[in-house]
Structures are given as C-alpha cells and as structure tokens.
Short mmCIF file of C-alpha atoms in Angstrom, two decimals:
data_model
loop_
_atom_site.label_atom_id
_atom_site.label_comp_id
_atom_site.label_asym_id
_atom_site.label_seq_id
_atom_site.Cartn_x
_atom_site.Cartn_y
_atom_site.Cartn_z
CA MET A 7 -22.53 6.89 -23.92
CA THR A 8 -21.99 7.83 -20.29
CA THR A 9 -21.44 4.88 -17.97
CA ALA A 10 -23.70 4.90 -14.92
CA PRO A 11 -22.07 5.31 -11.49
CA ILE A 12 -21.53 2.18 -9.44
CA VAL A 13 -22.80 3.93 -6.31
CA SER A 14 -24.80 7.10 -5.88
CA ARG A 15 -22.99 8.42 -2.79
CA LEU A 16 -19.46 7.48 -1.72
CA ALA A 17 -18.06 8.49 1.67
CA VAL A 18 -14.31 8.35 2.24
CA ILE A 19 -13.05 8.66 5.80
CA GLY A 20 -9.40 9.69 5.70
CA ALA A 21 -7.92 12.10 3.14
CA GLY A 22 -4.40 10.67 2.91
CA LEU A 23 -2.69 8.89 0.04
CA ILE A 24 -5.11 5.97 -0.30
CA GLY A 25 -8.31 7.72 0.73
CA GLY A 26 -7.45 10.68 -1.44
CA SER A 27 -6.72 8.43 -4.39
CA VAL A 28 -9.99 6.53 -3.93
CA ALA A 29 -11.92 9.81 -3.93
CA ARG A 30 -10.05 11.23 -6.93
CA ALA A 31 -10.34 7.98 -8.89
CA ALA A 32 -14.07 7.70 -8.17
CA LYS A 33 -14.53 11.25 -9.45
CA ALA A 34 -12.39 10.71 -12.55
CA ALA A 35 -13.96 7.37 -13.47
CA GLY A 36 -17.54 8.30 -12.65
CA ALA A 37 -17.74 5.48 -10.12
CA ALA A 38 -19.83 7.59 -7.73
CA LYS A 39 -22.36 10.33 -8.38
CA THR A 40 -21.37 12.22 -5.22
CA VAL A 41 -18.09 11.90 -3.29
CA VAL A 42 -17.98 12.96 0.36
CA VAL A 43 -14.64 13.16 2.15
CA THR A 44 -13.73 13.78 5.76
CA ASP A 45 -10.60 13.62 7.91
CA ARG A 46 -10.00 14.02 11.62
CA SER A 47 -7.44 16.74 10.86
CA PRO A 48 -8.91 20.23 10.33
CA GLU A 49 -5.86 21.09 8.22
CA ALA A 50 -6.50 18.09 5.97
CA ARG A 51 -10.17 19.01 5.54
CA LYS A 52 -9.14 22.56 4.69
CA ARG A 53 -6.70 21.30 2.08
CA VAL A 54 -9.35 19.05 0.48
CA ARG A 55 -11.61 22.07 0.12
CA GLU A 56 -8.77 24.00 -1.48
CA ILE A 57 -8.10 21.22 -3.99
CA GLY A 58 -11.76 21.28 -4.89
CA GLY A 59 -14.01 19.26 -7.15
CA ASP A 60 -11.38 16.86 -8.49
CA PHE A 61 -11.06 15.55 -4.93
CA ALA A 62 -14.53 15.77 -3.38
CA ASP A 63 -17.99 17.18 -3.91
CA VAL A 64 -18.57 17.58 -0.17
CA VAL A 65 -16.16 17.90 2.74
CA ALA A 66 -17.80 16.77 5.97
CA GLU A 67 -16.69 17.89 9.42
CA THR A 68 -17.19 14.50 11.08
CA SER A 69 -17.24 10.85 10.08
CA ALA A 70 -20.84 10.53 11.25
CA GLU A 71 -21.85 13.39 8.98
CA ALA A 72 -19.90 11.97 6.05
CA VAL A 73 -21.58 8.55 6.02
CA LYS A 74 -25.15 9.85 6.11
CA ASP A 75 -27.04 8.39 3.11
CA ALA A 76 -23.82 6.88 1.70
CA ASP A 77 -24.14 3.72 -0.38
CA LEU A 78 -20.46 2.91 0.03
CA VAL A 79 -18.24 3.92 2.95
CA VAL A 80 -14.48 3.47 2.61
CA VAL A 81 -12.52 3.81 5.85
CA ALA A 82 -8.99 4.95 4.94
CA VAL A 83 -7.29 5.35 8.30
CA PRO A 84 -4.44 3.45 10.02
CA VAL A 85 -5.61 -0.07 10.87
CA GLY A 86 -5.36 0.60 14.60
CA ALA A 87 -8.05 3.28 14.31
CA CYS A 88 -10.57 1.30 12.23
CA GLY A 89 -12.50 -0.06 15.20
CA ASP A 90 -12.98 3.42 16.69
CA VAL A 91 -14.21 4.77 13.36
CA ALA A 92 -16.68 1.89 13.00
CA LYS A 93 -18.03 2.62 16.46
CA GLU A 94 -18.38 6.32 15.64
CA ILE A 95 -20.32 5.81 12.41
CA ALA A 96 -22.37 2.72 13.33
CA ASP A 97 -25.60 4.55 14.16
CA HIS A 98 -25.38 6.70 11.04
CA LEU A 99 -24.98 4.02 8.35
CA LYS A 100 -28.02 3.50 6.19
CA PRO A 101 -29.47 0.01 5.69
CA GLY A 102 -28.04 -1.67 2.62
CA ALA A 103 -24.83 0.36 2.65
CA ILE A 104 -21.48 -1.29 2.03
CA LEU A 105 -18.81 -0.63 4.66
CA SER A 106 -15.22 -1.29 3.62
CA ASP A 107 -11.66 -0.20 4.36
CA VAL A 108 -8.24 -0.09 2.69
CA GLY A 109 -5.99 -1.43 5.44
CA SER A 110 -2.92 -3.59 4.84
CA VAL A 111 -4.02 -5.99 7.61
CA LYS A 112 -7.36 -7.76 7.42
CA THR A 113 -7.79 -10.16 10.35
CA SER A 114 -7.56 -7.48 13.04
CA VAL A 115 -9.63 -5.00 11.00
CA ALA A 116 -12.41 -7.55 10.61
CA ARG A 117 -12.22 -8.34 14.32
CA ASP A 118 -12.23 -4.69 15.41
CA MET A 119 -14.90 -3.35 13.05
CA ALA A 120 -17.40 -6.21 12.82
CA PRO A 121 -18.91 -5.81 16.34
CA PHE A 122 -20.11 -2.30 15.43
CA VAL A 123 -21.61 -3.07 12.01
CA PRO A 124 -25.41 -2.73 12.17
CA LYS A 125 -27.68 -5.42 10.83
CA GLY A 126 -28.45 -4.76 7.18
CA VAL A 127 -25.07 -3.14 6.46
CA HIS A 128 -22.68 -5.17 4.30
CA PHE A 129 -19.18 -5.28 5.80
CA ILE A 130 -16.49 -6.17 3.26
CA PRO A 131 -12.88 -5.43 4.28
CA ALA A 132 -10.58 -4.67 1.35
CA HIS A 133 -6.95 -3.92 0.61
CA PRO A 134 -5.77 -2.16 -2.55
CA VAL A 135 -2.17 -3.32 -2.97
CA ALA A 136 -0.89 0.03 -4.17
CA GLY A 137 0.78 3.08 -2.75
CA THR A 138 3.76 5.38 -2.63
CA GLU A 139 5.96 6.66 0.19
CA ASN A 140 4.03 9.94 0.29
CA SER A 141 1.16 10.86 2.59
CA GLY A 142 -1.38 13.60 3.15
CA PRO A 143 -4.15 15.14 0.99
CA ASP A 144 -1.75 16.18 -1.78
CA ALA A 145 -0.26 12.68 -2.14
CA GLY A 146 -3.19 10.96 -3.86
CA PHE A 147 -3.84 10.67 -7.59
CA PRO A 148 -6.60 8.93 -9.57
CA GLU A 149 -4.33 6.50 -11.45
CA LEU A 150 -2.89 4.89 -8.30
CA PHE A 151 -4.95 1.71 -8.60
CA VAL A 152 -4.71 1.14 -12.34
CA ASN A 153 -3.61 -2.48 -12.96
CA ARG A 154 -2.95 -2.96 -9.24
CA TRP A 155 -4.62 -5.69 -7.20
CA CYS A 156 -7.38 -5.02 -4.71
CA ILE A 157 -8.01 -7.94 -2.35
CA LEU A 158 -11.50 -8.33 -0.88
CA THR A 159 -11.95 -10.34 2.31
CA PRO A 160 -15.72 -10.57 2.85
CA VAL A 161 -16.75 -11.81 6.28
CA GLU A 162 -18.85 -14.93 6.70
CA GLY A 163 -22.45 -14.48 5.58
CA THR A 164 -21.77 -11.48 3.32
CA ASP A 165 -24.33 -10.97 0.56
CA PRO A 166 -22.63 -11.99 -2.72
CA ALA A 167 -24.41 -9.15 -4.53
CA ALA A 168 -22.75 -6.61 -2.22
CA THR A 169 -19.35 -8.18 -2.85
CA GLU A 170 -19.94 -7.98 -6.61
CA LYS A 171 -20.90 -4.32 -6.29
CA LEU A 172 -17.70 -3.50 -4.37
CA LYS A 173 -15.73 -5.51 -6.93
CA ALA A 174 -17.30 -3.46 -9.71
CA PHE A 175 -16.36 -0.23 -7.92
CA TRP A 176 -12.70 -1.19 -7.67
CA GLU A 177 -12.64 -2.41 -11.26
CA ARG A 178 -14.14 0.88 -12.42
CA ILE A 179 -11.25 2.79 -10.88
CA GLY A 180 -8.71 0.52 -12.56
CA ALA A 181 -7.94 -2.28 -10.12
CA LYS A 182 -7.86 -6.03 -10.61
CA VAL A 183 -9.84 -7.77 -7.88
CA GLU A 184 -9.40 -11.05 -6.04
CA ALA A 185 -11.03 -12.44 -2.90
CA MET A 186 -9.52 -14.49 -0.07
CA THR A 187 -9.91 -15.01 3.66
CA PRO A 188 -8.53 -12.36 6.02
CA GLU A 189 -6.08 -14.87 7.51
CA HIS A 190 -4.66 -15.89 4.15
CA HIS A 191 -4.38 -12.25 3.10
CA ASP A 192 -2.31 -11.42 6.17
CA LEU A 193 0.07 -14.32 5.55
CA VAL A 194 0.58 -13.37 1.90
CA LEU A 195 1.10 -9.67 2.63
CA ALA A 196 3.49 -10.47 5.47
CA ILE A 197 6.04 -11.70 2.93
CA THR A 198 5.18 -9.49 -0.06
CA SER A 199 4.81 -6.17 1.77
CA HIS A 200 5.22 -6.13 5.54
CA LEU A 201 8.55 -7.95 5.86
CA PRO A 202 10.14 -5.89 3.03
CA HIS A 203 9.12 -2.71 4.83
CA LEU A 204 10.55 -4.01 8.10
CA ILE A 205 13.84 -4.83 6.36
CA ALA A 206 13.91 -1.43 4.66
CA TYR A 207 13.35 0.43 7.93
CA THR A 208 16.13 -1.65 9.51
CA ILE A 209 18.70 -1.17 6.75
CA VAL A 210 18.16 2.58 6.51
CA GLY A 211 18.33 2.81 10.31
CA THR A 212 21.56 0.82 10.32
CA ALA A 213 23.11 3.18 7.77
CA ASP A 214 22.12 6.11 9.96
CA GLU A 215 23.95 4.55 12.92
CA LEU A 216 27.26 3.83 11.16
CA GLY A 217 29.78 6.22 12.64
CA GLU A 218 32.45 5.57 10.01
CA VAL A 219 30.10 6.56 7.16
CA THR A 220 29.06 10.17 7.22
CA GLU A 221 25.51 11.22 6.40
CA SER A 222 26.70 13.10 3.33
CA GLU A 223 28.38 9.96 1.98
CA VAL A 224 25.24 7.89 2.53
CA LEU A 225 23.22 10.43 0.57
CA LYS A 226 25.82 11.07 -2.12
CA PHE A 227 26.75 7.48 -2.93
CA SER A 228 23.40 5.78 -2.40
CA ALA A 229 23.22 3.05 -5.02
CA GLY A 230 19.98 1.82 -6.55
CA GLY A 231 19.34 -0.80 -3.88
CA PHE A 232 19.79 1.55 -0.93
CA ARG A 233 17.88 4.30 -2.72
CA ASP A 234 14.88 1.99 -3.13
CA PHE A 235 15.10 1.01 0.53
CA THR A 236 14.97 4.69 1.51
CA ARG A 237 11.84 5.14 -0.59
CA ILE A 238 10.11 2.30 1.23
CA ALA A 239 11.40 3.48 4.62
CA ALA A 240 9.93 6.93 3.98
CA SER A 241 6.39 5.54 4.27
CA ASP A 242 3.93 6.80 6.88
CA PRO A 243 5.31 5.71 10.30
CA THR A 244 1.88 5.68 11.98
CA MET A 245 0.43 3.37 9.36
CA TRP A 246 3.35 0.95 9.49
CA ARG A 247 3.53 0.93 13.27
CA ASP A 248 -0.07 -0.28 13.27
CA VAL A 249 0.58 -2.82 10.52
CA PHE A 250 3.37 -4.52 12.47
CA LEU A 251 1.42 -4.50 15.73
CA HIS A 252 -1.73 -5.90 14.13
CA ASN A 253 -0.12 -8.52 11.89
CA LYS A 254 2.74 -9.45 14.17
CA ASP A 255 2.15 -13.23 14.16
CA ALA A 256 2.36 -13.54 10.37
CA VAL A 257 5.27 -11.09 10.12
CA LEU A 258 7.20 -12.91 12.85
CA GLU A 259 6.62 -16.22 11.05
CA MET A 260 7.97 -14.78 7.79
CA LEU A 261 10.81 -13.07 9.65
CA GLY A 262 11.86 -16.42 11.13
CA THR A 263 12.02 -17.97 7.66
CA PHE A 264 13.96 -14.97 6.38
CA MET A 265 16.48 -15.26 9.19
CA GLU A 266 17.03 -18.94 8.36
CA ASP A 267 17.71 -18.04 4.72
CA LEU A 268 20.02 -15.22 5.80
CA THR A 269 21.96 -17.65 8.00
CA ARG A 270 22.43 -20.01 5.03
CA LEU A 271 23.75 -17.17 2.86
CA THR A 272 26.07 -16.04 5.64
CA ARG A 273 27.45 -19.57 5.94
CA ALA A 274 27.93 -19.76 2.16
CA MET A 275 29.94 -16.52 2.13
CA ARG A 276 32.13 -17.65 5.03
CA ARG A 277 32.86 -20.95 3.30
CA GLY A 278 33.41 -19.34 -0.10
CA ASP A 279 30.58 -21.45 -1.49
CA GLY A 280 29.97 -19.62 -4.78
CA ASP A 281 27.68 -22.35 -6.13
CA ALA A 282 25.24 -21.89 -3.24
CA LEU A 283 25.22 -18.12 -3.71
CA PHE A 284 24.76 -18.41 -7.49
CA GLU A 285 21.88 -20.88 -7.11
CA HIS A 286 20.08 -18.62 -4.64
CA PHE A 287 20.56 -15.48 -6.75
CA SER A 288 19.41 -17.27 -9.90
CA ARG A 289 16.21 -18.40 -8.20
CA THR A 290 15.40 -14.93 -6.91
CA ARG A 291 16.18 -13.39 -10.29
CA ALA A 292 13.50 -15.60 -11.83
CA ILE A 293 10.95 -14.24 -9.36
CA ARG A 294 11.78 -10.68 -10.42
CA ARG A 295 11.31 -11.60 -14.07
CA GLY A 296 7.96 -13.15 -13.20
CA ILE A 297 6.79 -9.94 -11.54
CA VAL A 298 7.74 -7.92 -14.63
CA SER A 299 6.09 -10.42 -17.02
CA MET A 300 2.84 -10.15 -15.01
CA GLY A 301 2.85 -6.38 -15.47
CA GLN A 302 3.44 -5.62 -11.79
CA ASP A 303 6.57 -3.56 -12.50
CA SER A 304 8.54 -2.11 -15.39
CA ALA A 305 11.53 -3.65 -17.13
CA ALA A 306 12.49 -0.22 -18.44
CA PRO A 307 16.03 1.01 -17.68
CA ASP A 308 16.25 2.34 -14.13
CA PHE A 309 12.64 1.15 -13.62
CA GLY A 310 11.32 3.92 -15.87
CA ARG A 311 12.41 6.70 -13.55
CA LYS A 312 12.33 10.16 -15.08
CA HIS A 313 15.65 11.92 -15.48
CA GLY A 314 16.79 15.37 -16.39
CA PRO A 315 18.22 16.13 -19.83
CA LEU A 316 21.53 14.55 -20.75
CA PRO A 317 24.62 16.75 -20.54
CA ILE A 318 25.76 18.26 -23.83
CA ALA A 319 29.21 16.67 -23.56
CA PRO A 320 29.51 12.87 -23.18
CA ILE A 321 30.43 11.61 -19.75
CA ALA A 322 34.06 10.48 -19.51
CA ARG A 323 34.59 6.72 -19.23
CA PRO A 324 37.93 6.38 -17.46
CA TYR A 325 37.88 2.57 -17.51
CA ALA A 326 36.88 2.10 -21.14
CA SER A 327 39.38 0.65 -23.60
CA ASP A 328 40.44 2.57 -26.68
CA ASP A 329 38.29 0.28 -28.81
CA ASP A 330 35.06 1.03 -26.89
#
C-alpha cells in the first residue's frame, strides 16, 4: 500500500547540503507529491536540473515563484539571509501554508522572519541536527536525516495541527523530532555544535600558522583527532560566519565556561596532578559512551570509516615482542 504524501507541494529555497537533502529525502520517502527547488545561484539551479527527478520535479527561477501554491516552504539558506528571503516570499505564500527553515540558530531566525509572515501562514522554525562538511547541490543525499534529531521551535500562538504536520514530514524522511523554545535551542546547540566548530576552526588555523611544522607534515601525520577537526573546519564558511554572529551571546557564554575548564586542566598539567587529569578524562569518556549507546554515533573501529583493501603482506610491527 502506498503511503499518502504529507504535503502536496513542497518548496525548498536553497539547493545546498541541507536543502538538497530535504528535497531528495522528500522525493525518496514520498513525503511530498511535488518538490520545487530554487537557489539564488544560476549555476546551482542548472546543476539541480542536470541531476533531475531524484532532486526536484520543478526548478524555479525565483523564491517567489517557488513558493506559489506550496503547502510547505523550507528555507535552507544561511541564517543571516533568512529575513530577506521571508520578505521576498511573503506576498506569495498561500493561506494555510507552513513556513519553516533549517538554520542552526533559532532566536535570530524567528526574530528576522516573523515580521514578514502573513496572517494565516504557520511559521515554525526548525533545525535538523545533521550535516557533513560538504556543500553545494551535489552534497545532499536522502539518508542524511535518518535517526538524526530535528528540533522544532514553534513561535507563540502556532496552530498545534500545523506543528504536528511538520513533525510528520520530518519523521517521514527519517528524523526524530523534539520541540523546545528558540532560546533553549540556541543554548543547547552552542555547546553541542557551535563551540566545537569554533574550536575546530581555531585548532586547524593554529596548525597552519606553526612555522616549525611544515604543511606536508601536518597533512602526512594528522592523527585521528586532528583529522576530525579538519573535517569540521571544512564546513561552509558563510554558514558558520552567520551562526557565530547570530548566536554570539550563547556561544560566548559556553566559551567562557570552556576557558575556565581549560585553565583548570592547564593548572593540573603544570602541577603534575595526574588524578585531576584522570578524573576529567574519565568523566568525558562516559559522555562519549552515552552518545554511542543512544545511537548518535558508531562504536565501530575507526568510527566505521571505509578503507581500501588490506595489503597482501602483513605490516611490520617493529615494536612487537617475539611472542606477539
């Protein structure tokens, strides 16, 4: 039996990683009868047309054209541009439509978009907590949201039925859904996402500035920790610039706490206080195990990364004993 679509017409504004994945997932899961995609970049629109029906049924030239008759509009642009997009499409949204977004910051998005939302349109900001370091129309894939969280932050007075419909859409494309206030969302994401990105950008930048370590050595001997930092630091710079500017209060609060913890660890190393270091590392190790047990990451060796075939001859182990 074919499952009925959640919405008849979905419009996605922004054909990058998240927008492209929303469109592809909606197509693959039958969450929308018709998927319309647009992007401000002519090259991106051209590429969506080339990819074809697995991405979109219709490629619109403008945002205003894309949202015409749409039941659900998902704005997938950097958070700093959300207000301008809302202003552009306001007069073209049909009564009863749901207007949402995918931004990593919610308080500023709600503030910037809400003044342009027409009466009768349901405005429900959202944030799928999923992504990769890649960007552009070719970066998206329909499985991106499977078993990932999508946080809804409905504004005051939102029709509960509209919230349930948006929840059903995200669940259809694989996500787990939870609701909270925009302010609480921004505080939570400041520590779970925004601060880690800030640290990653800083560490990779520091490595780039070290004169005594050549670039080839940084690339050649990058251990797992640094390698993962480089993956995070390869994320879209426009998106993350806007995130830090629009959630600066929460990020600065978390950064202050982080700096206090870093000072305590620095003091422990200077004093040779192994007990303090061990206690801290044990506590953080438990958090990692909790994330794995909740299904938010893999406990597989090397995090399940794919590798090439093993060499025919065994790798020499110069430090192994004769009994090993």
